[in-house]
Amino acid sequence: MKDELFQRIQDSFARQGFMNTLKARLANVTEGQVSIAASISEFVSQQHGFAHAGIAFSIGDSAAGYSALTLFDPEVEVVTAEMKVNLVSPAKGQSLLAVGKVIKPGRRLCVVTADVFAIDKGEQKLIAVMQGTMVPVGYRG
């Protein structure tokens, strides 16, 4: 089951052109929780040298969405209905890690969160907190 779940999420993730553009990768997949990592480089930085908030939001949104997807049947996909982000610290370091979690699963709506961390010399620092709602598509119930 675990390998099946990982493969299903990996197959969907591989079809995301934007995640490929960001060179993001799946770091962990379990039922109700997905982590996505991405390197911080000059291509995703802002003018002060930190990772741009856009990459933090993007990998956080995807991690949260895939955490929801782990709880739905294989023929169902999810889309983001809304997502709020609080940027709590500059994203300084070598990489980012977004940890998405399901807070409240549902048949029509799924409430999710994502914490995004900057990894700097092996130390994790929380840089963004997100909360949103995912909606299943392809649902026939």
mmCIF file of C-alpha atoms in Angstrom:
data_model
loop_
_atom_site.group_PDB
_atom_site.id
_atom_site.type_symbol
_atom_site.label_atom_id
_atom_site.label_comp_id
_atom_site.label_asym_id
_atom_site.label_seq_id
_atom_site.Cartn_x
_atom_site.Cartn_y
_atom_site.Cartn_z
ATOM 1 C CA MET A 1 0.000 0.000 0.000
ATOM 2 C CA LYS A 2 2.777 2.458 0.944
ATOM 3 C CA ASP A 3 4.679 1.870 -2.322
ATOM 4 C CA GLU A 4 1.417 2.147 -4.299
ATOM 5 C CA LEU A 5 0.576 5.439 -2.622
ATOM 6 C CA PHE A 6 4.053 6.850 -3.224
ATOM 7 C CA GLN A 7 3.938 5.808 -6.883
ATOM 8 C CA ARG A 8 0.522 7.396 -7.435
ATOM 9 C CA ILE A 9 1.682 10.695 -5.903
ATOM 10 C CA GLN A 10 5.018 10.515 -7.751
ATOM 11 C CA ASP A 11 3.249 9.948 -11.094
ATOM 12 C CA SER A 12 1.020 12.977 -10.556
ATOM 13 C CA PHE A 13 3.928 15.105 -9.293
ATOM 14 C CA ALA A 14 5.995 14.231 -12.383
ATOM 15 C CA ARG A 15 3.262 15.755 -14.593
ATOM 16 C CA GLN A 16 3.610 19.159 -12.915
ATOM 17 C CA GLY A 17 5.654 21.334 -15.227
ATOM 18 C CA PHE A 18 6.022 24.074 -12.634
ATOM 19 C CA MET A 19 7.475 21.744 -9.998
ATOM 20 C CA ASN A 20 9.929 20.547 -12.655
ATOM 21 C CA THR A 21 10.815 24.163 -13.454
ATOM 22 C CA LEU A 22 11.530 24.772 -9.751
ATOM 23 C CA LYS A 23 13.512 21.492 -9.601
ATOM 24 C CA ALA A 24 11.318 20.474 -6.657
ATOM 25 C CA ARG A 25 11.197 16.844 -5.556
ATOM 26 C CA LEU A 26 9.077 14.661 -3.335
ATOM 27 C CA ALA A 27 10.840 14.124 -0.025
ATOM 28 C CA ASN A 28 8.232 12.035 1.799
ATOM 29 C CA VAL A 29 4.777 10.568 1.191
ATOM 30 C CA THR A 30 2.578 9.045 3.885
ATOM 31 C CA GLU A 31 -1.168 8.931 4.285
ATOM 32 C CA GLY A 32 -2.276 12.493 5.061
ATOM 33 C CA GLN A 33 1.200 14.033 4.837
ATOM 34 C CA VAL A 34 3.538 14.912 1.954
ATOM 35 C CA SER A 35 6.872 16.752 1.973
ATOM 36 C CA ILE A 36 8.422 18.536 -1.002
ATOM 37 C CA ALA A 37 11.984 19.896 -1.153
ATOM 38 C CA ALA A 38 13.594 22.427 -3.467
ATOM 39 C CA SER A 39 17.046 23.964 -3.661
ATOM 40 C CA ILE A 40 17.541 27.672 -3.193
ATOM 41 C CA SER A 41 19.493 29.055 -6.130
ATOM 42 C CA GLU A 42 19.952 32.353 -7.916
ATOM 43 C CA PHE A 43 17.053 31.328 -10.180
ATOM 44 C CA VAL A 44 14.521 31.366 -7.325
ATOM 45 C CA SER A 45 15.959 34.191 -5.238
ATOM 46 C CA GLN A 46 14.709 37.705 -4.698
ATOM 47 C CA GLN A 47 16.791 40.891 -4.638
ATOM 48 C CA HIS A 48 18.109 40.327 -1.071
ATOM 49 C CA GLY A 49 19.401 36.843 -1.859
ATOM 50 C CA PHE A 50 16.661 34.961 0.003
ATOM 51 C CA ALA A 51 14.400 32.431 -1.713
ATOM 52 C CA HIS A 52 11.453 34.232 -3.262
ATOM 53 C CA ALA A 53 8.141 33.823 -1.446
ATOM 54 C CA GLY A 54 6.722 32.411 -4.686
ATOM 55 C CA ILE A 55 8.754 29.214 -4.422
ATOM 56 C CA ALA A 56 7.826 28.796 -0.751
ATOM 57 C CA PHE A 57 4.149 29.243 -1.606
ATOM 58 C CA SER A 58 4.336 26.940 -4.623
ATOM 59 C CA ILE A 59 5.942 23.980 -2.896
ATOM 60 C CA GLY A 60 3.746 24.531 0.185
ATOM 61 C CA ASP A 61 0.591 24.543 -1.942
ATOM 62 C CA SER A 62 1.667 21.360 -3.727
ATOM 63 C CA ALA A 63 2.682 19.603 -0.492
ATOM 64 C CA ALA A 64 -0.684 20.480 1.065
ATOM 65 C CA GLY A 65 -2.571 19.393 -2.056
ATOM 66 C CA TYR A 66 -0.758 16.090 -2.303
ATOM 67 C CA SER A 67 -1.348 15.422 1.397
ATOM 68 C CA ALA A 68 -5.079 15.664 0.615
ATOM 69 C CA LEU A 69 -4.715 13.509 -2.490
ATOM 70 C CA THR A 70 -3.277 10.660 -0.397
ATOM 71 C CA LEU A 71 -6.697 10.260 1.253
ATOM 72 C CA PHE A 72 -8.801 10.089 -1.923
ATOM 73 C CA ASP A 73 -9.477 7.220 -4.324
ATOM 74 C CA PRO A 74 -6.995 6.865 -7.206
ATOM 75 C CA GLU A 75 -9.414 8.248 -9.837
ATOM 76 C CA VAL A 76 -9.802 11.514 -7.885
ATOM 77 C CA GLU A 77 -7.520 14.553 -8.185
ATOM 78 C CA VAL A 78 -7.623 17.720 -6.083
ATOM 79 C CA VAL A 79 -7.378 21.430 -6.828
ATOM 80 C CA THR A 80 -6.750 24.328 -4.486
ATOM 81 C CA ALA A 81 -9.882 26.324 -3.651
ATOM 82 C CA GLU A 82 -8.048 28.784 -1.421
ATOM 83 C CA MET A 83 -4.708 29.083 0.333
ATOM 84 C CA LYS A 84 -3.471 31.580 2.916
ATOM 85 C CA VAL A 85 0.184 32.145 3.642
ATOM 86 C CA ASN A 86 1.956 33.853 6.526
ATOM 87 C CA LEU A 87 5.602 34.547 5.764
ATOM 88 C CA VAL A 88 7.273 34.471 9.169
ATOM 89 C CA SER A 89 10.985 34.674 8.351
ATOM 90 C CA PRO A 90 13.309 35.236 5.368
ATOM 91 C CA ALA A 91 14.077 32.044 3.444
ATOM 92 C CA LYS A 92 17.846 31.930 3.873
ATOM 93 C CA GLY A 93 19.800 28.749 3.276
ATOM 94 C CA GLN A 94 20.537 26.041 0.758
ATOM 95 C CA SER A 95 17.070 24.529 0.389
ATOM 96 C CA LEU A 96 13.411 24.650 1.329
ATOM 97 C CA LEU A 97 11.240 21.877 2.736
ATOM 98 C CA ALA A 98 7.441 22.089 2.678
ATOM 99 C CA VAL A 99 5.507 19.688 4.904
ATOM 100 C CA GLY A 100 1.833 19.433 3.942
ATOM 101 C CA LYS A 101 -0.716 17.851 6.285
ATOM 102 C CA VAL A 102 -4.419 17.153 6.254
ATOM 103 C CA ILE A 103 -6.247 18.819 9.131
ATOM 104 C CA LYS A 104 -9.833 17.838 8.261
ATOM 105 C CA PRO A 105 -10.532 15.407 5.444
ATOM 106 C CA GLY A 106 -13.925 15.517 3.808
ATOM 107 C CA ARG A 107 -15.788 14.195 0.800
ATOM 108 C CA ARG A 108 -16.227 17.635 -0.802
ATOM 109 C CA LEU A 109 -13.639 19.805 0.986
ATOM 110 C CA CYS A 110 -10.333 18.964 2.633
ATOM 111 C CA VAL A 111 -8.688 21.453 5.010
ATOM 112 C CA VAL A 112 -4.900 21.339 4.808
ATOM 113 C CA THR A 113 -1.820 23.090 6.157
ATOM 114 C CA ALA A 114 1.774 23.391 5.101
ATOM 115 C CA ASP A 115 4.804 24.493 7.079
ATOM 116 C CA VAL A 116 7.721 25.610 4.947
ATOM 117 C CA PHE A 117 11.241 25.508 6.360
ATOM 118 C CA ALA A 118 14.535 26.929 5.114
ATOM 119 C CA ILE A 119 17.429 24.540 5.595
ATOM 120 C CA ASP A 120 20.677 26.368 6.323
ATOM 121 C CA LYS A 121 23.774 24.340 7.204
ATOM 122 C CA GLY A 122 21.603 21.477 8.446
ATOM 123 C CA GLU A 123 19.386 23.682 10.640
ATOM 124 C CA GLN A 124 15.646 24.044 9.877
ATOM 125 C CA LYS A 125 13.943 27.404 10.324
ATOM 126 C CA LEU A 126 10.207 27.924 9.846
ATOM 127 C CA ILE A 127 9.699 30.552 7.134
ATOM 128 C CA ALA A 128 6.033 30.160 6.137
ATOM 129 C CA VAL A 129 2.793 28.811 7.571
ATOM 130 C CA MET A 130 -0.050 28.045 5.188
ATOM 131 C CA GLN A 131 -3.651 26.898 5.477
ATOM 132 C CA GLY A 132 -6.080 26.136 2.711
ATOM 133 C CA THR A 133 -8.867 24.087 1.243
ATOM 134 C CA MET A 134 -8.566 21.411 -1.414
ATOM 135 C CA VAL A 135 -11.510 20.301 -3.535
ATOM 136 C CA PRO A 136 -11.684 16.849 -5.128
ATOM 137 C CA VAL A 137 -12.298 16.753 -8.889
ATOM 138 C CA GLY A 138 -13.462 13.665 -10.683
ATOM 139 C CA TYR A 139 -15.570 12.856 -7.637
ATOM 140 C CA ARG A 140 -18.813 11.021 -8.459
ATOM 141 C CA GLY A 141 -20.379 10.480 -5.037
#
